[in-house]
XYZ file of C-alpha atoms in Angstrom:
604
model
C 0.000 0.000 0.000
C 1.636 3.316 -0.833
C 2.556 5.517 2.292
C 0.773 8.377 2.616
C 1.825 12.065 1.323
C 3.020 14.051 4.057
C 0.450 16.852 5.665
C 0.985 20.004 6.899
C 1.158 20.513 10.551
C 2.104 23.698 12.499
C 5.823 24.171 13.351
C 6.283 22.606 17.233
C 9.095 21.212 19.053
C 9.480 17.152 19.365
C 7.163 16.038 22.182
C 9.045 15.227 25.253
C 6.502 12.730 26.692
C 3.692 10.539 25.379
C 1.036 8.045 26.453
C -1.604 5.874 25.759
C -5.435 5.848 25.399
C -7.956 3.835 23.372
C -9.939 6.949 22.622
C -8.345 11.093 22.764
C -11.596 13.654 22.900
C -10.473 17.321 22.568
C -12.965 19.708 24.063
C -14.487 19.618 27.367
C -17.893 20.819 26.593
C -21.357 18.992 25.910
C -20.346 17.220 23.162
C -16.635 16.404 24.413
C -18.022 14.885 27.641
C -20.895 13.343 26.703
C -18.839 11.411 24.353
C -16.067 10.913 26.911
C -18.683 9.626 29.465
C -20.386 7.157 27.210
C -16.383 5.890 25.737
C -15.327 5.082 29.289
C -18.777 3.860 30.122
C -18.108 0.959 27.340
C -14.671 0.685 28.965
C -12.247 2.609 27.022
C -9.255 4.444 27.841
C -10.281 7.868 27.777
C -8.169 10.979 27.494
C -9.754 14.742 27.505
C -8.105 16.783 26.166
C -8.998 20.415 26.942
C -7.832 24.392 26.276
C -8.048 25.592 30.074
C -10.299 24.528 32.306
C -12.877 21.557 31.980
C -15.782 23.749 32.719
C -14.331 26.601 30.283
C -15.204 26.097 26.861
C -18.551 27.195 25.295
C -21.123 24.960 26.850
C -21.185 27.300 29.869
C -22.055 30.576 28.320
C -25.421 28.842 26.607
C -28.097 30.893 28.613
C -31.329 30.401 26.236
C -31.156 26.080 26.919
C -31.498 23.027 25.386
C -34.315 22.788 23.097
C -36.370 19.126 22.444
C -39.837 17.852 22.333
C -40.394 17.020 25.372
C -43.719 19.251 26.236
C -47.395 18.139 25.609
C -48.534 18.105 22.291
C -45.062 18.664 20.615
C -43.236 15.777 18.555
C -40.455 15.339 17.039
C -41.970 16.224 13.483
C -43.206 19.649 14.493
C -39.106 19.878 15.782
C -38.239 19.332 12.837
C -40.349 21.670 10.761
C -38.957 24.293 12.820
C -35.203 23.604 12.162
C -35.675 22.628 8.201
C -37.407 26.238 8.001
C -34.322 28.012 10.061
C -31.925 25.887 8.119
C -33.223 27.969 5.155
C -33.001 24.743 2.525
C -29.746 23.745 3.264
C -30.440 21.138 6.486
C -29.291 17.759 5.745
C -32.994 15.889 6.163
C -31.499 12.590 7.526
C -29.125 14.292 9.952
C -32.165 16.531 11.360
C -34.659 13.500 11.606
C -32.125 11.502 13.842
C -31.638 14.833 16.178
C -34.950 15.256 16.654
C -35.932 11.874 17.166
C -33.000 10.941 19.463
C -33.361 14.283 21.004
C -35.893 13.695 23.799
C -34.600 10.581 25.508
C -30.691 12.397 24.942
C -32.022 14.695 27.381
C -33.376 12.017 29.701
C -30.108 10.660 29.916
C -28.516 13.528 30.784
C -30.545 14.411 33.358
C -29.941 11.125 34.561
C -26.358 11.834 34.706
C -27.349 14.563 37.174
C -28.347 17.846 35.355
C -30.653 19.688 36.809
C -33.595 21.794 35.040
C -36.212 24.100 36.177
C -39.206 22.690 36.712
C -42.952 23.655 37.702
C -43.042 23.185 41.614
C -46.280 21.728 41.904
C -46.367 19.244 39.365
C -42.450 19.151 38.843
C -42.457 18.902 35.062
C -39.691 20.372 33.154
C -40.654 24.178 32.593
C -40.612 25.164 28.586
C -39.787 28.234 27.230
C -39.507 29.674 23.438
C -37.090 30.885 21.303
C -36.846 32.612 17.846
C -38.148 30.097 14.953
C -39.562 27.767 17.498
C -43.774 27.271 16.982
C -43.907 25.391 20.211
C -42.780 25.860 24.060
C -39.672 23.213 24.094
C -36.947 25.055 25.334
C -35.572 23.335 28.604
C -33.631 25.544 31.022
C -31.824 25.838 34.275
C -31.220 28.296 36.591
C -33.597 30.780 35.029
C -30.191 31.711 32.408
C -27.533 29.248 33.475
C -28.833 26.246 31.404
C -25.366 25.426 30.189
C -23.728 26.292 33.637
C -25.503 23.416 34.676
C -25.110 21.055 31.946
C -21.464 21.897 32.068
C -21.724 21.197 36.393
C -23.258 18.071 35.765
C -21.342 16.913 33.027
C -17.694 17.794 35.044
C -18.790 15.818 37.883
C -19.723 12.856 36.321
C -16.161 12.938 34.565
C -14.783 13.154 37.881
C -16.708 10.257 39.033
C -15.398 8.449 35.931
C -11.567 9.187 36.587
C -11.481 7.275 39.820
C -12.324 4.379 38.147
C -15.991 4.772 38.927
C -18.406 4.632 35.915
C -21.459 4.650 34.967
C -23.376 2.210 32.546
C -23.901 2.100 29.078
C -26.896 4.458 27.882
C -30.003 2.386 27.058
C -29.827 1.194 23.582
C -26.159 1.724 23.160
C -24.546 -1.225 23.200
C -21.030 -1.814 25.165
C -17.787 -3.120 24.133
C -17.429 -7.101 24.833
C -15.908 -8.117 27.844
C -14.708 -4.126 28.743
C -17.969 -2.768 30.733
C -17.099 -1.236 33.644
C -13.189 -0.991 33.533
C -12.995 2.372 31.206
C -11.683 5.589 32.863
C -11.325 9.033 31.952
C -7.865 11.180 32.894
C -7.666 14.972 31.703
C -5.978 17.243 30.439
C -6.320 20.804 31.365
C -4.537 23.725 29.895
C -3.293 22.130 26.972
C -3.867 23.338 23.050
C -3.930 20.797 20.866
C -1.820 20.910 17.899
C -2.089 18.296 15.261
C -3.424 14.712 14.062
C -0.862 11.609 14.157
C -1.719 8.792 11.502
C -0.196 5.609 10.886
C 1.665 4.530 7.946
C -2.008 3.634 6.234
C -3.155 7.420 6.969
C -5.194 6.503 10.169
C -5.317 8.325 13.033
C -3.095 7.223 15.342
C -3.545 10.198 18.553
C -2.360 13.777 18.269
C 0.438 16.421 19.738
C -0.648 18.704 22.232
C 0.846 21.462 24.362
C 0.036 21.667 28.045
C 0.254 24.795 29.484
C 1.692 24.595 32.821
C 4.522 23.328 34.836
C 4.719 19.713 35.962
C 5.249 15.717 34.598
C 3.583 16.961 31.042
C 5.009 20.456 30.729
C 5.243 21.824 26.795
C 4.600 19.254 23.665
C 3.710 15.981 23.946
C 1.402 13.005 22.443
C -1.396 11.191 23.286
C -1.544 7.917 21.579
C -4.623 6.783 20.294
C -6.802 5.236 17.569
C -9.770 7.137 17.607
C -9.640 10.889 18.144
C -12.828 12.725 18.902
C -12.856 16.658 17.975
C -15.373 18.783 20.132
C -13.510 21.740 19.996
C -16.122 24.545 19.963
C -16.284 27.335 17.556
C -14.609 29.676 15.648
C -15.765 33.271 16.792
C -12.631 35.104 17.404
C -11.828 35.560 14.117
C -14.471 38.368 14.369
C -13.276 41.374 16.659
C -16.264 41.295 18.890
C -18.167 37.700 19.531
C -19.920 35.792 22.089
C -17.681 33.510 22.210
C -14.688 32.939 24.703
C -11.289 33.403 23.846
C -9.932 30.033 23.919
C -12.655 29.642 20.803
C -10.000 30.021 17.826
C -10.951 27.242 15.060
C -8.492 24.920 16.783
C -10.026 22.073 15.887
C -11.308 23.024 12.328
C -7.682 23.930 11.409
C -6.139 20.632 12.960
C -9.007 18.525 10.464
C -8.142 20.505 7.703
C -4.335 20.386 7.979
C -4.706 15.978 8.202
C -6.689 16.481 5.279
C -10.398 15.947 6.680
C -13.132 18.105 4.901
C -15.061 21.299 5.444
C -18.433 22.559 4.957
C -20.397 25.656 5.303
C -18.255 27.777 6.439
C -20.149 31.022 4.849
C -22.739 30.569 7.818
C -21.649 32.385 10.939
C -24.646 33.090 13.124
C -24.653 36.635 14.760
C -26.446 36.568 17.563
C -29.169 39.426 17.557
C -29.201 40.649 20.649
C -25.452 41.037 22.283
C -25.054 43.595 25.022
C -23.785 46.491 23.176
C -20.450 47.824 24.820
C -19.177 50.569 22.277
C -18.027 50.652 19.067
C -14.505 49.581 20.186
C -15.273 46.715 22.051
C -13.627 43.774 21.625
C -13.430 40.062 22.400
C -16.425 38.469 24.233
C -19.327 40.378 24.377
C -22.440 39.664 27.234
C -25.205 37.685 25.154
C -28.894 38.617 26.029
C -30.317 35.211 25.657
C -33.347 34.739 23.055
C -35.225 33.280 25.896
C -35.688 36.847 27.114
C -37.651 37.694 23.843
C -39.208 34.278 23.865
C -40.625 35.809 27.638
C -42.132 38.470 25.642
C -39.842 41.424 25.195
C -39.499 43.989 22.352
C -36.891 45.147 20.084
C -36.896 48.660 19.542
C -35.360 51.644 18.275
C -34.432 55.023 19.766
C -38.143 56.417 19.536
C -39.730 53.209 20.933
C -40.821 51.915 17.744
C -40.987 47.726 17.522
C -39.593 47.608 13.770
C -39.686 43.886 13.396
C -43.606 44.100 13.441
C -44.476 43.487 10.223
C -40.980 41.973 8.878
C -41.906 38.270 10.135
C -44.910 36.674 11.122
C -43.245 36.078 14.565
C -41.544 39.455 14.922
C -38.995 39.003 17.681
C -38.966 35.695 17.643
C -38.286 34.984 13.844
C -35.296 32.601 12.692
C -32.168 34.945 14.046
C -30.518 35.980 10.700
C -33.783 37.462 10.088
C -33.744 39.417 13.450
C -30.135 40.462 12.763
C -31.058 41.301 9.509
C -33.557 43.207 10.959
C -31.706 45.383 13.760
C -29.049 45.934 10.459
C -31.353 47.485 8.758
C -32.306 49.905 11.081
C -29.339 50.314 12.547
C -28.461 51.406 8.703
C -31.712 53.166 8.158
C -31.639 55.711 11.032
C -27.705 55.972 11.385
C -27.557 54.159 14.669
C -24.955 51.590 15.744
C -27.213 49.440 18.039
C -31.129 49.363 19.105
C -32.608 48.342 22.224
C -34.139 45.083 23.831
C -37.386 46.487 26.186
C -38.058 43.472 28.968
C -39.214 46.760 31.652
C -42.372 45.407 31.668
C -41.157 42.247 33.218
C -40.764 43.564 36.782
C -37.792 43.384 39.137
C -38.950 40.227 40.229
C -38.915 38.013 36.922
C -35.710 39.771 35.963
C -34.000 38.356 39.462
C -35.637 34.692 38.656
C -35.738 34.131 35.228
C -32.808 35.646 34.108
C -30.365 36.565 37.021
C -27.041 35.990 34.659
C -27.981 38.887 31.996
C -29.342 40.886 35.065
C -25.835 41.057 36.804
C -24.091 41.272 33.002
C -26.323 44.520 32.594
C -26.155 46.195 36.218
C -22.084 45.264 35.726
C -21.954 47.384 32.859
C -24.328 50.213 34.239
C -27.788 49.179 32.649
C -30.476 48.402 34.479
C -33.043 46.230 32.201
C -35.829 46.859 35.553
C -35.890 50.285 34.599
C -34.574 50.718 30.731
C -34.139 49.055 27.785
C -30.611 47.624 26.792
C -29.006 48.526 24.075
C -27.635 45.832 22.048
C -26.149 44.685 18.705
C -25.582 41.312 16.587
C -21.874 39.877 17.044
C -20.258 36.537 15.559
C -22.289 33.351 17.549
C -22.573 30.415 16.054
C -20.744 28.516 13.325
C -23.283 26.557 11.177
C -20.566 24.750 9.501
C -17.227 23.043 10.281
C -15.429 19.731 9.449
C -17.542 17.652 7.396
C -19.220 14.327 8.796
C -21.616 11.723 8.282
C -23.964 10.506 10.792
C -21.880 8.637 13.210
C -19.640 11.919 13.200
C -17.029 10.197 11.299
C -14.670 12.786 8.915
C -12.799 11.769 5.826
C -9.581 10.670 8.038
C -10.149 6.748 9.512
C -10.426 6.738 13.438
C -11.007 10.899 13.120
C -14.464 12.335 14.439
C -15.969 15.799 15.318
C -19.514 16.528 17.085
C -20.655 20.205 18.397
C -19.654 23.200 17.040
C -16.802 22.158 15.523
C -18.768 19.677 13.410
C -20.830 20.199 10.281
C -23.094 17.041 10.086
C -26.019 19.071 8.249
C -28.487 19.658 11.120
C -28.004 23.415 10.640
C -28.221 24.355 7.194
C -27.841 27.742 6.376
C -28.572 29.066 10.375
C -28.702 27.000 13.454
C -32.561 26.981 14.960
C -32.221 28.348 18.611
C -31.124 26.130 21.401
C -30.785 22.993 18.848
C -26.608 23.128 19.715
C -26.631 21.841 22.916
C -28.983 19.030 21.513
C -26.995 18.568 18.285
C -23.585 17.946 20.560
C -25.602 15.845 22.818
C -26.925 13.661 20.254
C -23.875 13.002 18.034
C -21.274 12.630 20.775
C -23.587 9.752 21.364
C -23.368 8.168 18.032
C -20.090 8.948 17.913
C -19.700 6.749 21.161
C -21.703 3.588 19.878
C -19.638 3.985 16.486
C -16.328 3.571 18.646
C -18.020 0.844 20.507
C -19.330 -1.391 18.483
C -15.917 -2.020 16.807
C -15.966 0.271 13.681
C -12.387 1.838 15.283
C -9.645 -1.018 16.094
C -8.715 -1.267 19.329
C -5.008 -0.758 18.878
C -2.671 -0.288 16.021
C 1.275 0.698 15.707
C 1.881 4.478 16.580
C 3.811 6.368 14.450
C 7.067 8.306 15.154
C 5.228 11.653 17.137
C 7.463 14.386 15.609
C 7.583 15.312 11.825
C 10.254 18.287 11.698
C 9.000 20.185 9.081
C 5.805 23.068 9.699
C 3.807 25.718 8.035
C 5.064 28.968 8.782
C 3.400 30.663 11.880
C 1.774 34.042 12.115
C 2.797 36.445 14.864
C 0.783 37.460 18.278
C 0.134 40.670 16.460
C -1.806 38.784 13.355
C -4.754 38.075 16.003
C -5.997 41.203 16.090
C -5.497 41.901 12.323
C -7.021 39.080 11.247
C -10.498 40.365 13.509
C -10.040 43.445 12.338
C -10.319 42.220 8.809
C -12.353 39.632 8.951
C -15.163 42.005 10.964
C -14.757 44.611 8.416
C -15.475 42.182 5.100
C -16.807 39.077 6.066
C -19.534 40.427 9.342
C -23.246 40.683 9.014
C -23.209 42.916 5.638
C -20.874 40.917 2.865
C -20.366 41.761 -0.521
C -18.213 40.487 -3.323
C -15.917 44.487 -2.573
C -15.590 43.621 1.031
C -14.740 39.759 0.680
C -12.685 40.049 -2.154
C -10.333 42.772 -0.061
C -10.627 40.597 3.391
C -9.505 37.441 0.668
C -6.517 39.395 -0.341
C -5.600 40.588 2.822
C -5.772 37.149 4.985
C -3.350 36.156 1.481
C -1.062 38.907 2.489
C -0.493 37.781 5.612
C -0.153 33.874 4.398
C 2.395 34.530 1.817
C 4.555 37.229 3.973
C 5.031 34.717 6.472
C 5.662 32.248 3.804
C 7.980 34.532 2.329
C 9.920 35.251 5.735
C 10.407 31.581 5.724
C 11.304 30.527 2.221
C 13.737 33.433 1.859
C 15.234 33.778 5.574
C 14.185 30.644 7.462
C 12.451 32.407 9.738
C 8.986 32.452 11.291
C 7.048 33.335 14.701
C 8.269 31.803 17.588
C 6.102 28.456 17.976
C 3.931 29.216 21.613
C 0.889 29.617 22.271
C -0.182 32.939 20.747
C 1.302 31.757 17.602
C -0.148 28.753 16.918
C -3.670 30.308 17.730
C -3.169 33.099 15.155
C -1.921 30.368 12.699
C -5.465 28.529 13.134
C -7.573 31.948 13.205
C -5.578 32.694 9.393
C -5.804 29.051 7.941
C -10.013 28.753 9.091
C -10.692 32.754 8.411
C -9.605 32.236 4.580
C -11.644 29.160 3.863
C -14.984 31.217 5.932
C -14.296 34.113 3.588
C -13.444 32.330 0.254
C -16.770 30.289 0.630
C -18.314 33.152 1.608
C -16.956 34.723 -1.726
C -17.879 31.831 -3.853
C -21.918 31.536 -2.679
C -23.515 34.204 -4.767
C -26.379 34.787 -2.764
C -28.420 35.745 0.254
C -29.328 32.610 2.609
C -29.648 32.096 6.422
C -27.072 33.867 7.696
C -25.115 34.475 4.865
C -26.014 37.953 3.622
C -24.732 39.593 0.548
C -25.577 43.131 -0.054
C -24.623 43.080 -3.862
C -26.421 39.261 -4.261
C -29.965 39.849 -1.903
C -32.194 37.424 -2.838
C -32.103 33.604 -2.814
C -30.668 31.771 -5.320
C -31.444 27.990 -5.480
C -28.828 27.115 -8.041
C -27.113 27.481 -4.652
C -28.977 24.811 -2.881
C -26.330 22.982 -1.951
C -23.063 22.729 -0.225
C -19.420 23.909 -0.226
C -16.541 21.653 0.703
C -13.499 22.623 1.098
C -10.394 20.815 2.070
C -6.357 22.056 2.293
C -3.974 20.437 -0.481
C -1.132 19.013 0.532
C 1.036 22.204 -0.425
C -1.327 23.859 1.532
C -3.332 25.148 -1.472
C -7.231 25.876 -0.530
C -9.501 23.817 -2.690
C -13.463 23.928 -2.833
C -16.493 22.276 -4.449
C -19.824 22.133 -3.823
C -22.165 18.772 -3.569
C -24.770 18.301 -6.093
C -27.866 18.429 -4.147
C -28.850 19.711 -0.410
C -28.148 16.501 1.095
C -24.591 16.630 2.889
C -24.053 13.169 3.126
C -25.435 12.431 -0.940
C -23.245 10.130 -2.351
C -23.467 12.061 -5.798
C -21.875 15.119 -4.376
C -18.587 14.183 -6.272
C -20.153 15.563 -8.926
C -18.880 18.729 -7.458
C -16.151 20.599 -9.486
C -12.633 21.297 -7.803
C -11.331 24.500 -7.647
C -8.659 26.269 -6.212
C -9.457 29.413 -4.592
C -6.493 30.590 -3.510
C -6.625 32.832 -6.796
C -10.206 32.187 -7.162
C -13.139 30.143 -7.368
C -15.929 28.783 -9.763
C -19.090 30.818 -9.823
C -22.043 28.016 -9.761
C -22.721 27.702 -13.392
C -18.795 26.432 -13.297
C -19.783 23.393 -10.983
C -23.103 22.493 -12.180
């Protein structure tokens, strides 16, 4: 069998330690844990892998909840409605039926591993809220705001549990490994970034290099071993200057699937979040969110003169899909020369504000607005990442023994823009396929590990490319595109590719490798591919908005994939239909766009 090309992988020192594990999962959020949790339940060797702490990553800013048809009269079907409509044509219909479907008794199980929602004190059902693009009460929440606080709580201790040896069984219907029940455990990793993929002389993965941030028996680079490797990384939102997002979310994992040459999709559909506390026009890095939950409670968007301008745009005003509500507050914002409008929740009462939504309360008061007594004023910022690397339904990528689930994933469900409160399901869900997949054999149990050093790397970007890259990225590829601003944010993230490239080739010299540096080399290598597929769809859909392409085009009903060359070249097609996972998608042209790209006509 001939031996695999080589791949690029950032520029690191050797690792000076290594060990073993069946399974490596990268991430420490819902999706990361679950999976971990349900690995070690089947009795793997499990290694987490995670950025700072476990309880750090994404999972614990998600305010709104966790949405599923668990309330009385909804079903599945009427779920699914409601994200195909959101997903503005582009949801992958298999991917959303099994969400959906496996949804409800996902959520069982983790409240069964200890999560704790609001309920109604005299009956103790689960209490339901709604959300933009929802038809239906099926939001579940906790601590009025601090749904994923306590997801993330639960989901932490149960690890704990797990790495004493103690774990829990299989999840109903999920079958575990023969002979292994019971004798899994999970170790982790805290502080540690992790760098890139190892394969095996066949071009499996075979663990990956990390770099622990600390001082102790696994200080700097080093390897964990492993067969199957499990990316839950989180999201990509600070490539934009101002996000919801928290800083350790820089396309980590994206960039390490696309460097061991694992696909891409959708990267065109950032979600910006409608309502984000607005802090000035210089603010920067993670913004407050004002959760959707507190217009699915009933309060107004407005402008300066009190006027609800979303009346009239969408038959559920306030609570349409969210690229229509940031479309919305654009637009006005635009229309009347203002930078944000205002969120109007007065009405509410001290009281509800203090139970229902305590965590925006003190965000507000801590920035000198009080929502009791006036409205906040607030503005869409970079959310969500609809896309990410490419899988099927068991969250398996193009690389044997690779997976991704949660943000970092694109399996479909999303489409064009996420439906509200369907991430924490989606990572939920998928981490659990991804688990049975693992267990029921599909990933050997062992197999020779390569030599864990290659000597060669890309070229890194400098500390000070971070904040360049936001500021481009925010100023061509934001909520208002066209093919002027792209096409200058294209040839400016090229700039800074080929000067470093340049420094290198002609000097051999590039950025010290550390932390700062290997983060800004992600943030480059995922913010081209977001802006050259955001360049290449010609058209306005979900959250994809081009000013100089408006309406809807349904030649474009379908996907881009993009993957990195081995010489690091960036190379996208699209799939022939809507369906992510359709086998005829290799009808799809290839084309580099490192120069440029095929307009739709081109890869018909």
């Amino acid at each position: 069998m001939p031996v695999p090309a080589p791949r690029p992988t950032l520029r690191a020192p050797a690792p000076g330690w290594a060990i073993e594990a069946d399974v490596v999962v990268v991430g420490s959020g819902v999706a990361g844990l679950t999976a971990a949790l349900r690995c070690a339940a089947a009795g793997h060797r499990t290694v987490v892998v995670t950025k700072a702490r476990l309880d750090a990553g994404s999972t614990r800013w998600a305010q709104g909840g966790i949405a599923a048809a668990l309330g009385e009269g909804d079903t599945p079907e009427q779920h699914r409605k409601d994200t195909l409509v959101a997903g503005a044509g582009l949801c992958d219909d298999e991917a959303v039926g099994f969400l959906v479907t496996e949804g409800p008794d996902a959520v069982r199980r983790l409240i069964g591993t200890g999560a704790r929602f609001d309920t109604d004190s005299a009956t103790g059902e689960i209490l339901l809220t709604r959300e933009g693009g929802h038809h239906r009460r099926r939001i579940a929440h906790a601590g009025g705001d601090a749904t994923g606080a306590e997801i993330s709580r639960a989901l932490v201790e149960a690890v704990h549990e797990a790495g004493t040896g103690h774990t829990s069984g299989s999840a109903p219907g999920r079958p575990a490994a023969s002979g292994a029940a019971g004798r899994g455990t999970i170790e982790t990793i805290e502080n540690a970034l992790v760098l890139d993929l190892l394969t095996d002389a066949e071009g499996r993965t075979a663990g990956v290099t990390l770099h622990v941030m600390g001082e102790g028996a696994r200080d700097g680079v080093g390897a964990v071993h492993a067969p199957a490797v499990v990316l839950a990384t989180g999201g990509m939102g600070q490539v934009f200057s101002a996000t919801t997002n928290p800083e350790v979310s820089t396309g980590d994992g994206v960039a390490l699937a696309l460097r061991a040459g694992a696909e891409v999709s959708d990267l065109e559909f950032v979600q910006f979040h409608p309502t984000v506390l607005y802090l000035g026009r210089d603010a920067e890095g993670q913004q407050p969110l004002v959760s959707e939950a507190v217009r699915g409670e009933g309060a107004h968007l407005v402008d300066a003169g009190g006027v609800r301008f979303m009346v009239g745009q969408h038959e559920l005003a306030e609570l349409a899909p969210r690229d229509i509500v940031a479309k919305g507050i654009m637009r006005r914002m635009r229309e009347q020369g203002a930078d944000h409008m205002y969120l109007d929740g007065r009405h509410f009462g001290a009281e509800m504000w203090a139970l229902r939504f305590p965590t925006i309360l003190a965000a507000c008061r801590a920035h000198g607005i009080d929502p009791v007594t006036e409205p906040i004023p607030v503005a869409p910022a970079a959310h969500y990442a609809s896309g990410g690397v490419r899988t099927d339904l068991y969250g398996r990528t193009g690389v044997p023994g690779l997976y991704a689930c949660g943000e970092v994933a694109c399996t479909g469900v999303h489409g064009a823009n996420r439906l509200a409160s369907n991430s924490l399901l989606e990572g939920l869900v998928f981490a659990e396929r991804i688990a049975e997949d693992i267990t029921t054999g599909a990933t050997p149990a062992a197999r020779p590990v390569p030599p864990a050093h290659r000597p060669s790397g890309e070229p890194l970007q400098p500390h000070a490319a971070r904040s360049a890259i936001q500021r481009i990225m925010t100023g061509g590829a934001g909520v208002l595109r066209s093919a002027g601003s792209l096409g200058e944010a294209a040839a400016a993230l090229e700039a800074l590719e080929s000067a470093a490239a340049r420094e290198l080739r002609e000097n051999g010299c590039t950025a010290e490798p550390c932390v700062e540096t290997w983060e800004a080399t992600n943030l480059l290598l995922v913010s081209r591919f977001l802006v050259a597929a955001a360049l290449e769809r010609e058209e306005t859909r979900g959250c994809h908005w081009r000013e100089d392409r408006p309406d809807r085009d349904d030649r474009w009903r379908r996907h881009l994939i993009g993957r990195l060359s081995g010489d690091r070249e960036l190379l996208l097609r699209t799939t022939a239909t809507a369906a992510l996972q359709d086998p005829a998608d290799e009808a799809g042209t290839v084309a580099s766009v490192t120069t440029r790209t095929a307009a739709p006509e081109e890869s018909s």
